[in-house]
PDB file of C-alpha atoms and ligand atoms in Angstrom:
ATOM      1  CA  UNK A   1     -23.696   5.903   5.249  1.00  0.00           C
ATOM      2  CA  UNK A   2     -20.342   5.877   6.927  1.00  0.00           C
ATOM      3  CA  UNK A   3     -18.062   3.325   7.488  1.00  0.00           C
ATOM      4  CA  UNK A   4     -17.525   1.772  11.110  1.00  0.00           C
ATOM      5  CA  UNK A   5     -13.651  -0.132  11.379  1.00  0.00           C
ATOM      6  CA  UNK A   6     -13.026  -0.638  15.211  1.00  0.00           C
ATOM      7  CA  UNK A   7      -9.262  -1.141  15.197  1.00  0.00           C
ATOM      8  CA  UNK A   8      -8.682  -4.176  17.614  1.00  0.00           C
ATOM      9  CA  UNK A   9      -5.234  -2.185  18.218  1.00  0.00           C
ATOM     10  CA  UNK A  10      -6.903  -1.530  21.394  1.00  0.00           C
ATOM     11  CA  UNK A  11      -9.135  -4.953  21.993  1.00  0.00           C
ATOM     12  CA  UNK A  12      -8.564  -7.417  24.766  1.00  0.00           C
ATOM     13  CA  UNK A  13      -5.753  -9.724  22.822  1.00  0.00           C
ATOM     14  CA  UNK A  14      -6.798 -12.828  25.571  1.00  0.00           C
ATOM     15  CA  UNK A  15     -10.265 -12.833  24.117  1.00  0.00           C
ATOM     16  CA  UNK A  16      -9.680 -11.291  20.906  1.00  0.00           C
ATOM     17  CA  UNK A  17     -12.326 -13.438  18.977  1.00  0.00           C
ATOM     18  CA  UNK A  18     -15.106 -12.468  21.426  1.00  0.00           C
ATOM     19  CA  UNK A  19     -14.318  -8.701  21.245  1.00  0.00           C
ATOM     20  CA  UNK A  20     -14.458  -8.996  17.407  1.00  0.00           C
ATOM     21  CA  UNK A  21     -17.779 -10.318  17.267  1.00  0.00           C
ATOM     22  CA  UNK A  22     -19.174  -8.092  19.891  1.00  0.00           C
ATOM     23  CA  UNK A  23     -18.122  -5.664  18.137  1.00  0.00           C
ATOM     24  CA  UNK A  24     -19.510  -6.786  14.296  1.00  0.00           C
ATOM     25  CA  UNK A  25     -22.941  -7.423  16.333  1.00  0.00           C
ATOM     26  CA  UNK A  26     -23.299  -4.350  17.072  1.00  0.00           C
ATOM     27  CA  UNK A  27     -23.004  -2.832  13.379  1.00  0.00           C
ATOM     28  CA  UNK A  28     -18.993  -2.943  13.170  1.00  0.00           C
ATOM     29  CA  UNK A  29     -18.643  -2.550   8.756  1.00  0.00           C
ATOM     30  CA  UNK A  30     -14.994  -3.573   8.627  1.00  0.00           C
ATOM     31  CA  UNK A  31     -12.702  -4.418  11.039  1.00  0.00           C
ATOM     32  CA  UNK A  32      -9.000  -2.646  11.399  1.00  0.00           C
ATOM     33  CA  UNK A  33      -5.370  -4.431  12.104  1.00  0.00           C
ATOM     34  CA  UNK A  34      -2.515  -1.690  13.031  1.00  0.00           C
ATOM     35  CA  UNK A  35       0.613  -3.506  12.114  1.00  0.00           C
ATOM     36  CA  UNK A  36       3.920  -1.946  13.385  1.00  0.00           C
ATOM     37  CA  UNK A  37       6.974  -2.922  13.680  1.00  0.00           C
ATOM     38  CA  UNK A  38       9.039  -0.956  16.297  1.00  0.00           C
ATOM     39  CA  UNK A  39      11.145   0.984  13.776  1.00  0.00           C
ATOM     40  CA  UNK A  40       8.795   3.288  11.745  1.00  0.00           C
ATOM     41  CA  UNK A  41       6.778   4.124  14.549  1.00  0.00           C
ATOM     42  CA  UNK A  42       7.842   3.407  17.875  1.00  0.00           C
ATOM     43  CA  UNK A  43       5.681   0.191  18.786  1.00  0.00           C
ATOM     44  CA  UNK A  44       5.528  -2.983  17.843  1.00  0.00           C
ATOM     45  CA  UNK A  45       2.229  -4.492  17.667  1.00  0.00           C
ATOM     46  CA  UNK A  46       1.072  -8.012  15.763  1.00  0.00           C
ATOM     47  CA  UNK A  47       1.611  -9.811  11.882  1.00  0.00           C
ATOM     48  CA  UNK A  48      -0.170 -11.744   9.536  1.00  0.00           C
ATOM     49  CA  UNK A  49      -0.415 -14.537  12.413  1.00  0.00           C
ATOM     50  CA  UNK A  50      -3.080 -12.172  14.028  1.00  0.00           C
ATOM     51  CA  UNK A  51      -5.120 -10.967  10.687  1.00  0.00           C
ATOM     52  CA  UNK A  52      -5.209 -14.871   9.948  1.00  0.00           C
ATOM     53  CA  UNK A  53      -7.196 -15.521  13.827  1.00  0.00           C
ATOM     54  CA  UNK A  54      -9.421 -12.476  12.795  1.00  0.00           C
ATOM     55  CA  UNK A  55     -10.104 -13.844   9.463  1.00  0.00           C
ATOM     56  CA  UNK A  56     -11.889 -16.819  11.184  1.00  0.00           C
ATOM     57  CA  UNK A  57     -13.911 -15.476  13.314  1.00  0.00           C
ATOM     58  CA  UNK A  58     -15.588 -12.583  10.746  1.00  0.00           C
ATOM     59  CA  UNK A  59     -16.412 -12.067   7.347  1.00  0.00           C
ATOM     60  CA  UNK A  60     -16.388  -8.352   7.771  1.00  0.00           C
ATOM     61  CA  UNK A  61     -13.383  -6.708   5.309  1.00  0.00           C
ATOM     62  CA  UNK A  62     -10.206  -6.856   7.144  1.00  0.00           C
ATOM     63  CA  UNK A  63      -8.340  -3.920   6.871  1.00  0.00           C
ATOM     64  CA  UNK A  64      -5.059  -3.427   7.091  1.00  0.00           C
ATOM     65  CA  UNK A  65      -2.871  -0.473   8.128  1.00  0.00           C
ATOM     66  CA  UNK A  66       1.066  -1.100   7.975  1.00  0.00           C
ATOM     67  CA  UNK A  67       3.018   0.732   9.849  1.00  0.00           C
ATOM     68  CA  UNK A  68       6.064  -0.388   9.215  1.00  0.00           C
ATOM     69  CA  UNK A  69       9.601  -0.189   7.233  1.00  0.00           C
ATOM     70  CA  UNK A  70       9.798  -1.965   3.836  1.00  0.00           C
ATOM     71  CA  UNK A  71       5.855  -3.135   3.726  1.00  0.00           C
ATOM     72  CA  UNK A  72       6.720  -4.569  -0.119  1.00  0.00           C
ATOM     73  CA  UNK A  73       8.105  -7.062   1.659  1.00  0.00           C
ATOM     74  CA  UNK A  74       5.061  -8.707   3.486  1.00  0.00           C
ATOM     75  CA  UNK A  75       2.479  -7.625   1.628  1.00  0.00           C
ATOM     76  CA  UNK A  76       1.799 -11.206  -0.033  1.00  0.00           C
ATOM     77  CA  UNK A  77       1.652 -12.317   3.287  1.00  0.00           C
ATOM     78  CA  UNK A  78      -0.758 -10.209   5.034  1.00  0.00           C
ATOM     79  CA  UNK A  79      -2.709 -10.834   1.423  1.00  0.00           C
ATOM     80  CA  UNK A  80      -2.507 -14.532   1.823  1.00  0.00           C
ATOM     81  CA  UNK A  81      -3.625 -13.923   6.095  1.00  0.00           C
ATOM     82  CA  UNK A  82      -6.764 -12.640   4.840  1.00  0.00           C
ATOM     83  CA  UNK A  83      -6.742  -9.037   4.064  1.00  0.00           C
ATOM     84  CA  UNK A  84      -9.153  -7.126   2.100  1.00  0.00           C
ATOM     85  CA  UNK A  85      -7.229  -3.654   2.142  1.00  0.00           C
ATOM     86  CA  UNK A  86      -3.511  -3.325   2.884  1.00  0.00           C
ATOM     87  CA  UNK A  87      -2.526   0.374   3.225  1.00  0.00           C
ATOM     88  CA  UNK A  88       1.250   1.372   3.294  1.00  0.00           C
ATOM     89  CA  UNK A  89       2.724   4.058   4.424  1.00  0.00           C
ATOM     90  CA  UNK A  90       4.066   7.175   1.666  1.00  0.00           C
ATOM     91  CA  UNK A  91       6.753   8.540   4.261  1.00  0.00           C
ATOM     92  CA  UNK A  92       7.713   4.712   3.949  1.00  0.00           C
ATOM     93  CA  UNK A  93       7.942   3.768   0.183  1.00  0.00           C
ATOM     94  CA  UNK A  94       9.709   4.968  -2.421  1.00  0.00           C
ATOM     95  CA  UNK A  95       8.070   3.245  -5.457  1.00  0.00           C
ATOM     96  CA  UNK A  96       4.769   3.945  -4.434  1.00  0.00           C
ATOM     97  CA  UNK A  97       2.872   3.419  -7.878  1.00  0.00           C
ATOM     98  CA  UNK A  98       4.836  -0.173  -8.209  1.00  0.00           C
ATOM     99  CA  UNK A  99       3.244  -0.999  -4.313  1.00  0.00           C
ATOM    100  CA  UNK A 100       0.174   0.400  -5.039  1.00  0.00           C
ATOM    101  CA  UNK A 101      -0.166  -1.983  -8.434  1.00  0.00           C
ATOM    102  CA  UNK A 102       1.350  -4.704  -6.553  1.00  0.00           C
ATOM    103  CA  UNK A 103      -1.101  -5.146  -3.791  1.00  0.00           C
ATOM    104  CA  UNK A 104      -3.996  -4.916  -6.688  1.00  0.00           C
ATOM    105  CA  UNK A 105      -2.522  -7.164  -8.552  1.00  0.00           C
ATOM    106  CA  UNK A 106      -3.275  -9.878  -5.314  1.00  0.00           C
ATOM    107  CA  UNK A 107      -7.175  -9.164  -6.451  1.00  0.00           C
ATOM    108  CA  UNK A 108      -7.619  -6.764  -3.057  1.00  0.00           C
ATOM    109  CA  UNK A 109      -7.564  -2.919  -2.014  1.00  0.00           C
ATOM    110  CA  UNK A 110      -4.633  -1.235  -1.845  1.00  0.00           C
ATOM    111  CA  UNK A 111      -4.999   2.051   0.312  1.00  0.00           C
ATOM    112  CA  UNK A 112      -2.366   4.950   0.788  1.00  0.00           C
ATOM    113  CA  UNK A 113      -1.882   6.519   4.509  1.00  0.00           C
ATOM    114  CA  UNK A 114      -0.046   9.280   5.350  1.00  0.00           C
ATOM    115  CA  UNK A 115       0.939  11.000   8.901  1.00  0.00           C
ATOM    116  CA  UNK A 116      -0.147  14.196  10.321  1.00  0.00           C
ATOM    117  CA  UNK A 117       2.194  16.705   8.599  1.00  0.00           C
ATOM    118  CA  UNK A 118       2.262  14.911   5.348  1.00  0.00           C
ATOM    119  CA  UNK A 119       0.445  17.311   3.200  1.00  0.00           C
ATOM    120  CA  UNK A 120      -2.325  15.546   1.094  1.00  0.00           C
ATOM    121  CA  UNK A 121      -1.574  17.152  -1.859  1.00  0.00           C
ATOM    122  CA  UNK A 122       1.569  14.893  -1.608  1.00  0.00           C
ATOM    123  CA  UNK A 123      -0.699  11.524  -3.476  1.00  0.00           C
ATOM    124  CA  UNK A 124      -2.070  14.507  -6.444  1.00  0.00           C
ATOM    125  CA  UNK A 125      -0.261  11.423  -8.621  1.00  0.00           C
ATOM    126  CA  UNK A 126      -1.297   8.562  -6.779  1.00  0.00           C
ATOM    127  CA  UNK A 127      -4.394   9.399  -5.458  1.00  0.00           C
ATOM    128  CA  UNK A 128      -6.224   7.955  -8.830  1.00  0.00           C
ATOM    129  CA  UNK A 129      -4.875   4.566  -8.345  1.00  0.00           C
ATOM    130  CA  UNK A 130      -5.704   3.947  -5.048  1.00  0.00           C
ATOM    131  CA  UNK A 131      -8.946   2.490  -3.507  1.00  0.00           C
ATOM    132  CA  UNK A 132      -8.396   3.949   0.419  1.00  0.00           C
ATOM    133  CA  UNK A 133      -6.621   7.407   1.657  1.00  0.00           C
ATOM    134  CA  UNK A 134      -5.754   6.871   5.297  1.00  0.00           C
ATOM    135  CA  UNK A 135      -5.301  10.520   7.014  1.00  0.00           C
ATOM    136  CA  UNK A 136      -3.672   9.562  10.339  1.00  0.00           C
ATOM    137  CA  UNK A 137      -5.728  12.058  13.262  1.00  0.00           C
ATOM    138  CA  UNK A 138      -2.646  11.339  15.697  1.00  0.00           C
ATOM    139  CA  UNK A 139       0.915  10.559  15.057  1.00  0.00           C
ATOM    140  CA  UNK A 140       1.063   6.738  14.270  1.00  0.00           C
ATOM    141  CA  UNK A 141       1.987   4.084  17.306  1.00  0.00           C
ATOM    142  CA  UNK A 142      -0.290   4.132  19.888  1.00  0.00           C
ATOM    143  CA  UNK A 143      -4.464   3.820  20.144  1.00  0.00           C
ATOM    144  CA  UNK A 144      -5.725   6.580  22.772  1.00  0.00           C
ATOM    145  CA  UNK A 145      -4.506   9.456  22.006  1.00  0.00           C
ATOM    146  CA  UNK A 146      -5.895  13.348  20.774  1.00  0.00           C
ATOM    147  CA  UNK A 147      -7.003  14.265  17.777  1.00  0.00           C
ATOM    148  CA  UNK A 148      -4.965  16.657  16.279  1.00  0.00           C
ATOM    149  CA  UNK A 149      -7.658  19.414  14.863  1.00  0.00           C
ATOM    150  CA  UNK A 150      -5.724  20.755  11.654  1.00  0.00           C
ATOM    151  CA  UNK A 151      -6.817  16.931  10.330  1.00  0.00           C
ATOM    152  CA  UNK A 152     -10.325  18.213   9.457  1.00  0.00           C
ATOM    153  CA  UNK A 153      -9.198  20.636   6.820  1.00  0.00           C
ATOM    154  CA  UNK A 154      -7.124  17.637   5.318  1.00  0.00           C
ATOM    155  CA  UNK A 155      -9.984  15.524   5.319  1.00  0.00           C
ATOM    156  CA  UNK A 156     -11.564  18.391   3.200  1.00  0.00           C
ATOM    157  CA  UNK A 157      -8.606  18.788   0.872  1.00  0.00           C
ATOM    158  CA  UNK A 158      -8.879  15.077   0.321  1.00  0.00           C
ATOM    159  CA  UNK A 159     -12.871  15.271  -0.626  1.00  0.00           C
ATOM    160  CA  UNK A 160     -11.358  18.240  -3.055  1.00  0.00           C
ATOM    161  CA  UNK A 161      -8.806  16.614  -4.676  1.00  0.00           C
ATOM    162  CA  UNK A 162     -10.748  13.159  -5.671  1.00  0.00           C
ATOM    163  CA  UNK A 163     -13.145  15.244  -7.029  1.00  0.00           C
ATOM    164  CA  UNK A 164     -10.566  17.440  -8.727  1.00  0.00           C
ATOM    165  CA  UNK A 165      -9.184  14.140 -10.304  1.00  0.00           C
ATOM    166  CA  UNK A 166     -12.674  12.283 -10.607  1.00  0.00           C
ATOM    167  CA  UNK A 167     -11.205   9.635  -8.491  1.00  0.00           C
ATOM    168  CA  UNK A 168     -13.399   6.883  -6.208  1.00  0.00           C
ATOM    169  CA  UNK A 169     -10.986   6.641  -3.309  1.00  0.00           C
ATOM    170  CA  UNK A 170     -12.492   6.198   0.218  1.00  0.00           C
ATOM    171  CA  UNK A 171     -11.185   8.830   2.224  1.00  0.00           C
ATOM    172  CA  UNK A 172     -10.573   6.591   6.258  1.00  0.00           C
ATOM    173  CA  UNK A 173      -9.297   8.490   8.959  1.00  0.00           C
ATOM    174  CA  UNK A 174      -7.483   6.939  12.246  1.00  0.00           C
ATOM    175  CA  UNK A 175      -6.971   8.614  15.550  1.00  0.00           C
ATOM    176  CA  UNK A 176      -8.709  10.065  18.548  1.00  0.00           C
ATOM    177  CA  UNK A 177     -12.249   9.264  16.758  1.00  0.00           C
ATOM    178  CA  UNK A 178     -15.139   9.143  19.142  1.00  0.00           C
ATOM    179  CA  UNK A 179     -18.323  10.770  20.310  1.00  0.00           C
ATOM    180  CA  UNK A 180     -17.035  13.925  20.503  1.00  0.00           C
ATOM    181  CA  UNK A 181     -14.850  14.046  17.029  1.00  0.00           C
ATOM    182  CA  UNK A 182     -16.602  11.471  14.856  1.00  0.00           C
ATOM    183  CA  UNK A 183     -19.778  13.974  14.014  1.00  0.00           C
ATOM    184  CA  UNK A 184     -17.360  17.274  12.909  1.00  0.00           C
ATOM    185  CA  UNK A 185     -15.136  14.923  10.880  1.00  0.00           C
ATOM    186  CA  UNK A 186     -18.443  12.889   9.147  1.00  0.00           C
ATOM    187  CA  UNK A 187     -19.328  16.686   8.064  1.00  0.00           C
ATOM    188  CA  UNK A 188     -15.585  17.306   6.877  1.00  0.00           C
ATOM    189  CA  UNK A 189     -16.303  14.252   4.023  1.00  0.00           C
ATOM    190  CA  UNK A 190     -14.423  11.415   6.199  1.00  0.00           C
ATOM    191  CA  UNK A 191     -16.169   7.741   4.790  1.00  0.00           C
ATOM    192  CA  UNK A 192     -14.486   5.385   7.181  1.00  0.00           C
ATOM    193  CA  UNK A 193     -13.919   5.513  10.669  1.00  0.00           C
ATOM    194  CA  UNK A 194     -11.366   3.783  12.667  1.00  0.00           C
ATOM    195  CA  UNK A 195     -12.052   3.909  16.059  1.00  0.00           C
ATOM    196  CA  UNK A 196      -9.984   1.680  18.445  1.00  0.00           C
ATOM    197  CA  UNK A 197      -9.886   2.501  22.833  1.00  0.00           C
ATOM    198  CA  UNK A 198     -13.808   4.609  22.144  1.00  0.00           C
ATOM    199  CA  UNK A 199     -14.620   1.169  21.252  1.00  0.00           C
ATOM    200  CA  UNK A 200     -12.777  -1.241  23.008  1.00  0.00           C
ATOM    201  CA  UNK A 201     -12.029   0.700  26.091  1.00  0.00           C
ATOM    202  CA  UNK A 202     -15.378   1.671  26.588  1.00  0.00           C
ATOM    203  CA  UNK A 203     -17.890  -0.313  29.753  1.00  0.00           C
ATOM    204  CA  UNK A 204     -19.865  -1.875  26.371  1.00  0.00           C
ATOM    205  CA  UNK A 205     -18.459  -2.407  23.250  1.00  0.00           C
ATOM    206  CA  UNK A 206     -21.419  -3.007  21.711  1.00  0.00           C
ATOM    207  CA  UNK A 207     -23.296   0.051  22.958  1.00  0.00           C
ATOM    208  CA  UNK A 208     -20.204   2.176  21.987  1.00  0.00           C
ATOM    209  CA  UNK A 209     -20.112   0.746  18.493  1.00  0.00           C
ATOM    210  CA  UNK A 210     -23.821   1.539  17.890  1.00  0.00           C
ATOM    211  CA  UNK A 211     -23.502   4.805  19.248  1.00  0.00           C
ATOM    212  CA  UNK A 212     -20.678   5.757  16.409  1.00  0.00           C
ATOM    213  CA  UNK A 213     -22.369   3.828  13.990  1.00  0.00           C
ATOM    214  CA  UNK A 214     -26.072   5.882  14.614  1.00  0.00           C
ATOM    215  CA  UNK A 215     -22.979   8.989  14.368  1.00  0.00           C
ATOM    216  CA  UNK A 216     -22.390   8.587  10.848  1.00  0.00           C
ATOM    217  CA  UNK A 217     -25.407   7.212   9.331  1.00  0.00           C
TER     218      UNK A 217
HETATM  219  C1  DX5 B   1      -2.155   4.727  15.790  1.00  0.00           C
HETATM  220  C2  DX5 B   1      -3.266   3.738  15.576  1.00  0.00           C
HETATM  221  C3  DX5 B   1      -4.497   4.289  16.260  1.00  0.00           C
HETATM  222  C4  DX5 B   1      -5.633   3.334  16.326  1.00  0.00           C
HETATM  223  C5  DX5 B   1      -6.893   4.028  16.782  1.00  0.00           C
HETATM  224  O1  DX5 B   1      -1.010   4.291  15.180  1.00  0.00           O
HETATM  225  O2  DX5 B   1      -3.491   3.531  14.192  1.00  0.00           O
HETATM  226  O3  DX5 B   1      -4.875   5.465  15.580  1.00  0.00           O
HETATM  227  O4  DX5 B   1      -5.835   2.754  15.146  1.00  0.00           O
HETATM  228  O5  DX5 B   1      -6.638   4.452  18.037  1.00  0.00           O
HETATM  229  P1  DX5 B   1      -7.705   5.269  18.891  1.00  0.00           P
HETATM  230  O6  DX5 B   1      -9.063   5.092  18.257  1.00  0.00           O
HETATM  231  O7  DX5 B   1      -7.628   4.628  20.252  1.00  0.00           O
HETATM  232  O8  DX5 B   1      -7.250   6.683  18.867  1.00  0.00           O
HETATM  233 ZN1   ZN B   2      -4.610   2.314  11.825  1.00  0.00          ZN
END
């Protein structure tokens, strides 16, 4: 059964608690917060502030994707906001292991994401301490975009190498998923989904979250 984590990158920010739980009505399994900061990718979205509004209005896992420079230094406070999986960047950090242990060490999952030409065989000696890999679809910053089609052979190379290394991470991808990509990249081993404008761009977010959901059942 896959995993369904609308990214309220691209919700309606005036209503933002109502397009959460229209959303986790309608079969929503976690629920994704893109963090950036305006200087590793070229937007600059929300902080902890936000994760902290969504943490009251669901008890689906929050999951968090940071997108910024120097994440060490905010991960106790997107921890203490409410978030069940804090991913950080490996173009971004240089210690990786010492993050990785760092955000575990708060009790939640720490997750590993890497852009579109970051090879996966770049986490072969990370990949066994982490609990999420995040292959970015499109090139971090912005919801609506393409998918970029050499992801689904990095999806695979991710399903190859946990097995390779009898690891248990989740493999999540984020970018461009909807209707027409989320089948192909379910069959390429993806288990979560982050799917942000399909879902809240679409006439009925509801509808458009049970239609992915039924997608990777
Ligand atoms: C890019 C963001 C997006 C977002 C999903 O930095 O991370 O990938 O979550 O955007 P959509 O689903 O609109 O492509
Ligand atoms: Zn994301």
């Amino acid at each position: 059964m896959g995993i369904l984590a609308p990214s309220i990158l691209s919700a309606d920010f005036s209503n933002l608690s109502q397009q959460i739980r229209l959303t986790e009505m309608a079969g929503a399994d976690w629920i994704h917060c893109d963090v950036m900061d305006g200087q590793f990718v070229p937007n600059l979205t929300f902080g902890p502030v936000v994760v902290e509004a969504a943490r009251k209005v669901t008890r689906l896992p929050i999951d968090v994707h940071l997108m910024i420079k120097n994440p060490d230094n905010l991960i106790e406070e997107f921890f203490k906001a409410g978030a069940d999986f804090i991913s950080v960047h490996f173009e971004e950090v240089v210690h990786l292991n010492r993050t990785v242990k760092r955000i575990k060490d708060f009790g939640i999952k720490a997750g590993v994401a890497i852009n579109p030409s970051t090879p996966v065989s770049s986490l072969e000696n990370i990949a066994e301490y982490i609990d999420l890999l995040l292959i970015m679809t499109v090139n971090p910053g912005f919801g609506g975009q393409s998918f970029i089609s050499n992801s689904f052979k990095k999806i695979t190379e991710a399903a190859e190498l946990r097995k390779k290394l009898n690891a248990n991470f989740l493999i999540e991808v984020d970018g461009g998923i909807n209707k027409e990509t989320i089948s192909r990249v379910r069959d390429a081993g993806c288990d979560v989904f982050v799917a942000g404008s399909a879902i809240f761009h679409s006439e009925n977010i509801p509808a458009e979250t049970a239609a992915l959901k039924n997608l990777i059942k």
